[in-house]
GROMACS .gro file of C-alpha atoms in nm:
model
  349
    1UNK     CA    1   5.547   6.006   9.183
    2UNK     CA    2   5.356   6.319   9.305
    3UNK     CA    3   5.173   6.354   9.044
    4UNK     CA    4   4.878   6.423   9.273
    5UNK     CA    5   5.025   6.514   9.549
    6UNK     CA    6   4.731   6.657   9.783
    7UNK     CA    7   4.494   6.594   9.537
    8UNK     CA    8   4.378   6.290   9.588
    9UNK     CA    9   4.313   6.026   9.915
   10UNK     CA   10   4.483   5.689   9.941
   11UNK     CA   11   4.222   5.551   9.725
   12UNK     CA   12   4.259   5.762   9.427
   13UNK     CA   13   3.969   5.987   9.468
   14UNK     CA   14   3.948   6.341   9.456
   15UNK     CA   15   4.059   6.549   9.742
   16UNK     CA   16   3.714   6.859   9.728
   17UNK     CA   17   3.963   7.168   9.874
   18UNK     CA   18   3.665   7.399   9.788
   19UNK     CA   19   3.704   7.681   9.594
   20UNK     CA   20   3.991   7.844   9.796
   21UNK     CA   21   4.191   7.634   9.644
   22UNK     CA   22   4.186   7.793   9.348
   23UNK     CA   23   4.191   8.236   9.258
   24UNK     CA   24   4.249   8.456   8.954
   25UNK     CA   25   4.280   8.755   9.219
   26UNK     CA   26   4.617   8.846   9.289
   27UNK     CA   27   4.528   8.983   9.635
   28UNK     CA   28   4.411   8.634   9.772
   29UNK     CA   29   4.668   8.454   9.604
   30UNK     CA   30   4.900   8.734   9.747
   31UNK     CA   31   4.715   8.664  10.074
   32UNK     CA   32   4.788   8.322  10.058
   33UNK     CA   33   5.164   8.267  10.012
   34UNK     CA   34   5.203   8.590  10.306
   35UNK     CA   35   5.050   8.306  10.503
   36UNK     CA   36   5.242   8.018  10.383
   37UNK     CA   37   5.552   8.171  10.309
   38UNK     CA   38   5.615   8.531  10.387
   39UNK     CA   39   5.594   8.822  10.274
   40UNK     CA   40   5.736   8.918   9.927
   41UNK     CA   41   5.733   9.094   9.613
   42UNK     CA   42   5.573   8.966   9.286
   43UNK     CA   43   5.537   9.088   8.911
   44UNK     CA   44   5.423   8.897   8.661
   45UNK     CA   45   5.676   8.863   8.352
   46UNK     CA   46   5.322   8.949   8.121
   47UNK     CA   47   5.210   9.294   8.224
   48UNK     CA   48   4.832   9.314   8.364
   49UNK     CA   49   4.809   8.905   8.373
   50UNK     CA   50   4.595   8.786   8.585
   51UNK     CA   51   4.689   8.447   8.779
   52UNK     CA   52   4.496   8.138   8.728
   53UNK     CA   53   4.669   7.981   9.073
   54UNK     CA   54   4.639   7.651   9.275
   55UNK     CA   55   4.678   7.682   9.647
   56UNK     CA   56   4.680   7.355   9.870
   57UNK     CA   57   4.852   7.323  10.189
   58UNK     CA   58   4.859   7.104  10.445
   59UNK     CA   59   5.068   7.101  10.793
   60UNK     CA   60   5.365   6.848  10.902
   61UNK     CA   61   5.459   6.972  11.274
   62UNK     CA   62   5.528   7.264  11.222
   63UNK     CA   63   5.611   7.252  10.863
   64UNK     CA   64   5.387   7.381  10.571
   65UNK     CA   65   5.341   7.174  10.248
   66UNK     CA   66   5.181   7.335   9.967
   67UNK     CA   67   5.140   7.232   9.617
   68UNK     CA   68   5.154   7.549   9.471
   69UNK     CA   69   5.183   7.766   9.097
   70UNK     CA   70   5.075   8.116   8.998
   71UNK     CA   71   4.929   7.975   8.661
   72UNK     CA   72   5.135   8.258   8.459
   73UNK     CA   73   5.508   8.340   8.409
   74UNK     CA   74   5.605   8.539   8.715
   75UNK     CA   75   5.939   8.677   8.903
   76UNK     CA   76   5.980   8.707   9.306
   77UNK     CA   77   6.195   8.883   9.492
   78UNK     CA   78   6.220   9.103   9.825
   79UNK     CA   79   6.157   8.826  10.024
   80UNK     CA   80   6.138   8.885  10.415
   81UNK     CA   81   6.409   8.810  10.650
   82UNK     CA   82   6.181   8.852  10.994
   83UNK     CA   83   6.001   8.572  10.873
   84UNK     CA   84   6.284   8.338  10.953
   85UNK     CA   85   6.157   8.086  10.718
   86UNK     CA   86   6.324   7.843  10.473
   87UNK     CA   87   6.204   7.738  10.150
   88UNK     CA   88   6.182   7.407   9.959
   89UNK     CA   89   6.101   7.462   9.621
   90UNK     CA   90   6.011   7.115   9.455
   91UNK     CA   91   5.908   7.139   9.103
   92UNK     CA   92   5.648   6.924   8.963
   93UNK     CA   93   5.639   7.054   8.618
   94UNK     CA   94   5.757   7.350   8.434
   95UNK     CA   95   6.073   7.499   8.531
   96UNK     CA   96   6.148   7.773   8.796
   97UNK     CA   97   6.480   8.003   8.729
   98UNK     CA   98   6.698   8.076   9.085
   99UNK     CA   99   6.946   8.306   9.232
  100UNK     CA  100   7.237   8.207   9.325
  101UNK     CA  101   7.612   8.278   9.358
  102UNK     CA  102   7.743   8.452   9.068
  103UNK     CA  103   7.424   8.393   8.853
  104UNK     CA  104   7.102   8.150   8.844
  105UNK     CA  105   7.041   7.829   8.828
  106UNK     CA  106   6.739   7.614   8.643
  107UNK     CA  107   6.509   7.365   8.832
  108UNK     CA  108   6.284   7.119   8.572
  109UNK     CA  109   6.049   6.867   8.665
  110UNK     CA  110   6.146   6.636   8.939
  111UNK     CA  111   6.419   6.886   9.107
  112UNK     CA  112   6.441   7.040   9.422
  113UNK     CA  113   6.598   7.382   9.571
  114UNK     CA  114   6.670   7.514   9.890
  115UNK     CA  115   6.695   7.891  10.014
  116UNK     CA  116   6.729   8.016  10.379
  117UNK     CA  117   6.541   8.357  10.348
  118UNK     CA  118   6.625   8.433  10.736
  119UNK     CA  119   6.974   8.438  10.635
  120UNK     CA  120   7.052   8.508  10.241
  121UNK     CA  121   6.881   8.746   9.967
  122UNK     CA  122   6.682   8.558   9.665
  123UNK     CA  123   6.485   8.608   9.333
  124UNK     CA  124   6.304   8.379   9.181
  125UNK     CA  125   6.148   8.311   8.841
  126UNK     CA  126   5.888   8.072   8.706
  127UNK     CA  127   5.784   8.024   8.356
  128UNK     CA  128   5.360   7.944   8.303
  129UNK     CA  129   5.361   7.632   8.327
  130UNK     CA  130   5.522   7.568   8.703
  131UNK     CA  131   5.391   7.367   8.966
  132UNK     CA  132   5.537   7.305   9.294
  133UNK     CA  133   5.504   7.113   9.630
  134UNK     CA  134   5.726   7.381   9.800
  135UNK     CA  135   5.824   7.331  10.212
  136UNK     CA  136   5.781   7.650  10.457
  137UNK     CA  137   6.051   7.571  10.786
  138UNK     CA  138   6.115   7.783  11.021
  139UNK     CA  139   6.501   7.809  11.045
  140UNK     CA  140   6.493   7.763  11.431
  141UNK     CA  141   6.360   7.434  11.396
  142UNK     CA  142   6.642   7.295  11.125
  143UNK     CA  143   6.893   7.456  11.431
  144UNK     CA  144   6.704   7.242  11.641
  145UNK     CA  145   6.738   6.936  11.449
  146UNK     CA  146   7.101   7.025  11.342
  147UNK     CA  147   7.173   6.991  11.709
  148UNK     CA  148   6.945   6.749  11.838
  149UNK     CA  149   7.111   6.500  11.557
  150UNK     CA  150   7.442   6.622  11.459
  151UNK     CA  151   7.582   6.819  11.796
  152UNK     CA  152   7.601   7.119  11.667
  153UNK     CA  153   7.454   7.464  11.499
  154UNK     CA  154   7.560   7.525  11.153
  155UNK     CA  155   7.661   7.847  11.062
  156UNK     CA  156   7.589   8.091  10.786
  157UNK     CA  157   7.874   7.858  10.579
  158UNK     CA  158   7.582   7.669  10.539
  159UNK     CA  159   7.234   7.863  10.604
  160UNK     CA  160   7.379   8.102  10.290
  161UNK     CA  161   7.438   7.866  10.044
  162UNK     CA  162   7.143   7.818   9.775
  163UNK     CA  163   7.173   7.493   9.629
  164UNK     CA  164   7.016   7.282   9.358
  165UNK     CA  165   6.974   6.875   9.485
  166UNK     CA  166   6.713   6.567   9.488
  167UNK     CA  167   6.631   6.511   9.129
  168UNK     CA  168   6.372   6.245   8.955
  169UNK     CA  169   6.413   5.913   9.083
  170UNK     CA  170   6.568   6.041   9.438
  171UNK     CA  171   6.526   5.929   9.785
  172UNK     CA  172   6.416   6.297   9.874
  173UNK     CA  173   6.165   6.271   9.626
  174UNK     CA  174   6.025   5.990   9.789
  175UNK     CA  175   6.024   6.096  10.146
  176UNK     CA  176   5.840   6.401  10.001
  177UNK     CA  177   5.564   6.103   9.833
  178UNK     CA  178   5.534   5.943  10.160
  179UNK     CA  179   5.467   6.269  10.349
  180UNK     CA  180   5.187   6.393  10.119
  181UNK     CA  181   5.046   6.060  10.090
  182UNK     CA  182   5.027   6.055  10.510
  183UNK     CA  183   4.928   6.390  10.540
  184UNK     CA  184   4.619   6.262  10.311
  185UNK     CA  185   4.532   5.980  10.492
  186UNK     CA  186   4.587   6.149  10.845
  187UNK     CA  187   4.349   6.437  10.755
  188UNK     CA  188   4.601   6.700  10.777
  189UNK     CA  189   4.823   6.579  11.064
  190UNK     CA  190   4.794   6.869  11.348
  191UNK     CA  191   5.065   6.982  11.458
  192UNK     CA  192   5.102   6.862  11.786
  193UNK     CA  193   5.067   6.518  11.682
  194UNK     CA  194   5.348   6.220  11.741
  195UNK     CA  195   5.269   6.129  11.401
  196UNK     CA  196   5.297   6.480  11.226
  197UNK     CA  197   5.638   6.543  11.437
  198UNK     CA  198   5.791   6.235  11.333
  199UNK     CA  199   5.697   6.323  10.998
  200UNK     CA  200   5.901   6.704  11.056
  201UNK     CA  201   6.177   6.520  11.249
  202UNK     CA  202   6.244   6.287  10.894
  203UNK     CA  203   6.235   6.610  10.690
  204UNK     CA  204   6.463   6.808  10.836
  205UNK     CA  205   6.719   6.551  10.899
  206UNK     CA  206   6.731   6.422  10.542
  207UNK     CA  207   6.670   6.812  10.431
  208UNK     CA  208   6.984   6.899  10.631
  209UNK     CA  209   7.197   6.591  10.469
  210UNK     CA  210   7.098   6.675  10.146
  211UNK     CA  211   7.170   7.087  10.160
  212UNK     CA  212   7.523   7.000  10.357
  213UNK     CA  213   7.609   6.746  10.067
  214UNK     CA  214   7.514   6.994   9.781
  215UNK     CA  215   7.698   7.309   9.974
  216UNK     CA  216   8.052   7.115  10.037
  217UNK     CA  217   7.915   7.132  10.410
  218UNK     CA  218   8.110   6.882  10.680
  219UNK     CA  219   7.761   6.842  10.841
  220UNK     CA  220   7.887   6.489  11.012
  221UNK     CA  221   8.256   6.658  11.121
  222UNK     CA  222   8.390   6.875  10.985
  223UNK     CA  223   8.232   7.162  11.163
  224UNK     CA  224   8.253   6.988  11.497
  225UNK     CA  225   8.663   6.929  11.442
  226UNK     CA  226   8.679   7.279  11.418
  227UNK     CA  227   8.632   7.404  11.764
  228UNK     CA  228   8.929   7.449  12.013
  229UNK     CA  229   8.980   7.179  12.211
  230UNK     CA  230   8.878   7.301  12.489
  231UNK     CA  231   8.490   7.307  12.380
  232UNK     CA  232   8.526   6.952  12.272
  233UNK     CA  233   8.661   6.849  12.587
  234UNK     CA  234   8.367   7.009  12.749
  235UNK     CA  235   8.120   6.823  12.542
  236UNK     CA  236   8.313   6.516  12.635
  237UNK     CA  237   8.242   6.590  13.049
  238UNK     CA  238   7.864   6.682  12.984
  239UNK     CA  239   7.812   6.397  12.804
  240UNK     CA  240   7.971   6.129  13.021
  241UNK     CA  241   7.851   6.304  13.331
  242UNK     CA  242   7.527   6.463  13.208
  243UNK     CA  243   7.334   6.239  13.511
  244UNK     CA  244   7.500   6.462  13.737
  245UNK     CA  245   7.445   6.811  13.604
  246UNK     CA  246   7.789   6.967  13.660
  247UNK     CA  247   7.818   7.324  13.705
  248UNK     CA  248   7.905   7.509  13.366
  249UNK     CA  249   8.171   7.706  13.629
  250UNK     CA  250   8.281   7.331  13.694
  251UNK     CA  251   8.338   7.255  13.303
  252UNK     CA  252   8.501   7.528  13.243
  253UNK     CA  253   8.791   7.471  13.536
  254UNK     CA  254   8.852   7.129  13.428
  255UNK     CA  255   8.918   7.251  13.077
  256UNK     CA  256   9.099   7.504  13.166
  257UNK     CA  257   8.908   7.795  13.090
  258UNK     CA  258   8.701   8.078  13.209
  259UNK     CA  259   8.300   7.989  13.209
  260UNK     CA  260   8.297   8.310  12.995
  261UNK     CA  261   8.510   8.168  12.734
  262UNK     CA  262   8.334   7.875  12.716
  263UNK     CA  263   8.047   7.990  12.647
  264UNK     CA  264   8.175   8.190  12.384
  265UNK     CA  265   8.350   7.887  12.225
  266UNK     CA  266   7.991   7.720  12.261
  267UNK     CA  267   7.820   7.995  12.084
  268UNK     CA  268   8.074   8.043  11.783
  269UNK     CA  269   8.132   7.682  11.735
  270UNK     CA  270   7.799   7.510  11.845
  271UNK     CA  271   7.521   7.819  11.815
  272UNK     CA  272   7.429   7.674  12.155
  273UNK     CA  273   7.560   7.795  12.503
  274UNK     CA  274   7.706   7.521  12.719
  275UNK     CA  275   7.345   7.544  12.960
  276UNK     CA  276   7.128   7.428  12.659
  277UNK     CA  277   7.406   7.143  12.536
  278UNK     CA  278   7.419   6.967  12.884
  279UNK     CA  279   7.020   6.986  12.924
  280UNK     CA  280   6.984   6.859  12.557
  281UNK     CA  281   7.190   6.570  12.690
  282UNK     CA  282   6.985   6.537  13.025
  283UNK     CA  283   6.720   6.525  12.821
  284UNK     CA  284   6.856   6.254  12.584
  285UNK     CA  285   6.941   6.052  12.859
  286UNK     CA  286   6.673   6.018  13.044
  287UNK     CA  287   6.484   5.931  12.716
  288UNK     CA  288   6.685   5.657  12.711
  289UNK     CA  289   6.586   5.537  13.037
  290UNK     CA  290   6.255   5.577  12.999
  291UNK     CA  291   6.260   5.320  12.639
  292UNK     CA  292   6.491   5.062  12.857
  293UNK     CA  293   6.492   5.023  13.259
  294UNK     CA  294   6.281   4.732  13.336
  295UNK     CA  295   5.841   4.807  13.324
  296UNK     CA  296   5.887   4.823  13.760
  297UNK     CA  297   6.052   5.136  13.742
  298UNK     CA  298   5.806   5.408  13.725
  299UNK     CA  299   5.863   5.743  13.525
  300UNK     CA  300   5.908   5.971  13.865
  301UNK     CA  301   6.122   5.724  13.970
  302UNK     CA  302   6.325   5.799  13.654
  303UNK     CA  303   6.283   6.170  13.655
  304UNK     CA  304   6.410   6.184  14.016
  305UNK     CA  305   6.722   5.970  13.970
  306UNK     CA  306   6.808   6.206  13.704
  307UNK     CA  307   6.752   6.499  13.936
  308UNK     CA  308   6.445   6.648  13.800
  309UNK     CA  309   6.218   6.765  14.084
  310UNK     CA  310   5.929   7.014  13.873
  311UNK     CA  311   5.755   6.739  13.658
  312UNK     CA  312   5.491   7.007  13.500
  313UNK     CA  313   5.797   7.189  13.384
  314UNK     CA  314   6.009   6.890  13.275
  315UNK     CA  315   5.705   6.717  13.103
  316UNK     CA  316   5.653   6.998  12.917
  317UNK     CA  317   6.002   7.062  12.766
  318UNK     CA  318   6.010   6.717  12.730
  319UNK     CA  319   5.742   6.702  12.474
  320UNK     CA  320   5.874   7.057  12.303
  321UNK     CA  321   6.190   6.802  12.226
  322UNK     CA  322   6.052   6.459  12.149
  323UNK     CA  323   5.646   6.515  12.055
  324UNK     CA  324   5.499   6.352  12.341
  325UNK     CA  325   5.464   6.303  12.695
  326UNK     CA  326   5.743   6.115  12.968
  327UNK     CA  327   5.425   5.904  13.046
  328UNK     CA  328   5.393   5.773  12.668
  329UNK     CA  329   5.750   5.740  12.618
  330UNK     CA  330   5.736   5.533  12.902
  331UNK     CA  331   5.444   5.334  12.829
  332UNK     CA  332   5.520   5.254  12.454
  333UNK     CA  333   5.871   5.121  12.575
  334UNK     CA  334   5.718   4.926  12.891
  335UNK     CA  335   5.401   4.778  12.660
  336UNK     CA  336   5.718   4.621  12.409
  337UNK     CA  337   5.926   4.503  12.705
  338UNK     CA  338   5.648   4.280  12.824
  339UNK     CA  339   5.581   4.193  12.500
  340UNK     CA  340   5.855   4.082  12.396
  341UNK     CA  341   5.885   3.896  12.795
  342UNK     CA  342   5.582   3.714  12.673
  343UNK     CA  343   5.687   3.619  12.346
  344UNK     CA  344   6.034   3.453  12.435
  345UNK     CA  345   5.824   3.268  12.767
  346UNK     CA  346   5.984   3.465  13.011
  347UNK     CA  347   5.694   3.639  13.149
  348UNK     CA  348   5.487   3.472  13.422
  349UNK     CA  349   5.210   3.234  13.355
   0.00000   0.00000   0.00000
């Protein structure tokens, strides 16, 4: 398993990169990872070696995948916070060395590693004979997915924490197989593509599961239980009433609170200010209607009963959350509706 991953197409044959994919010239390899990764520091553990490095990427949303080594022993460090990026190291062979806590840690053939670099300092250090299929995400779009799936922003408790998971034989490892096998076959997958940000939806979730169960993280709970009361409560009204759109002033009376406290509760607790949680679940909802009131009801139709009047505006935060249009939403759901109408005899004729 990933053996040749982004190295060959779906039918075994070789994938021809061209010769960038290759350099012994530490300023283009250098130029490279800058690109991929961000900027850092790098010294070879053999003094005046010259690299002999592979350097393949491909994009997923707006995730990078590279399968990556220097081709000599080498030690990073310095790496730059105002890149806001989060690495994935996934070692293929050879064995990388990592900081961590109190020390290092060892990742062999098979294993995985994750570092937020927006958030935590880190060194790094490979021996010769590494190769990785490494992961570049920005860390706003993990606090998007944290919150689009779980309800809430982690904090640093968990964005600090280096960890060591997967391992050979893993489910990780496998979603990482399946991605580089459909990047392949989809030529790339650009970026605004339903396919490529299904692909960086699957990712991040199953990233974010994996670095929460490694770190001691309550990713389904435990961070959520730990707001005041009053901030659940508030989720509680936006949620049932989110159709309605109350006032954030509104929230805050019934809960007893000033608006300014709540939004401070929302922005220690959630990372997310009480405006953006109630139009996440807007949002949400009207999704919903869109897969499931009956093929009649048309998409401004919809929109309108939900009280959205600018439909440029709405359809284009609506794809900057789901990856496509209210329109194909709409017409995926409607085109299986019918279908299955037709299939169980119900439809006319």
């Amino acid at each position: 398993m990933l053996h040749d991953a982004l190295l060959r197409d779906a039918g075994g044959l070789a994938i021809d990169h061209g010769s960038a994919s290759r350099s012994a010239d530490w300023d283009e390899v250098q130029a490279f990872c800058r690109n991929v990764y961000m900027p850092y520091r790098v010294r070879p553990l053999v003094r005046l070696s010259r690299p002999d490095a592979t350097m393949i990427s491909a994009r997923a949303g707006r995730l990078t995948m590279t399968r990556f080594s220097y081709g000599t022993g080498i030690h990073l460090d310095r790496f730059d916070p105002e890149a806001g990026n989060i690495l994935v190291l996934n070692t293929l062979r050879g064995a990388l060395d990592h900081q961590v806590d109190g020390g290092s840690i060892a990742t062999g053939a098979g294993d995985s590693f994750v570092v937020d670099c927006s958030r935590t300092d880190y060194w790094l250090q490979g021996d010769p004979d590494h190769m990785q299929l490494n992961l570049t995400i920005p860390h706003a779009v993990m606090e998007e997915t944290a919150e689009r799936w779980f309800g809430f922003v982690p904090d640093d408790g968990l964005w600090t924490r280096r960890v060591r998971f997967g391992g050979p034989g893993s489910a990780w490892l496998s979603l990482l197989d399946y991605t580089a096998r459909t990047l392949v076959q989809a030529g790339g997958a650009p970026s605004d593509t339903a396919l490529a940000r299904h692909i960086e939806e699957m990712l991040c979730v199953e990233l974010l599961r994996q670095w929460a169960g490694a770190a001691g993280f309550p990713l389904q709970e435990g961070a959520r239980c730990a707001a005041p009361g009053y901030v659940r409560r508030a989720e509680e009204i936006m949620e049932a009433e989110a159709r309605d759109a109350p006032s954030i002033g509104e929230v805050a009376q019934r809960v007893g609170v000033s608006a300014r406290t709540l939004s401070g509760g929302f922005h220690r607790f959630r990372g997310v200010s009480p405006r953006t949680f109630l139009a996440a679940r807007r949002f949400d909802g009207f999704r919903r209607d869109l897969e499931t009131l009956p093929p009649e009801e048309t998409v401004t139709a919809i929109a309108s009963a939900w009280g959205f009047s600018n439909f440029g505006a709405l359809a284009g935060r609506y794809r900057d959350r789901f990856g496509e249009s209210p329109s194909q939403t709409r017409k995926r759901a409607t085109r299986g509706q019918l279908g299955f109408r037709f299939r169980t005899g119900s439809a006319d004729g």
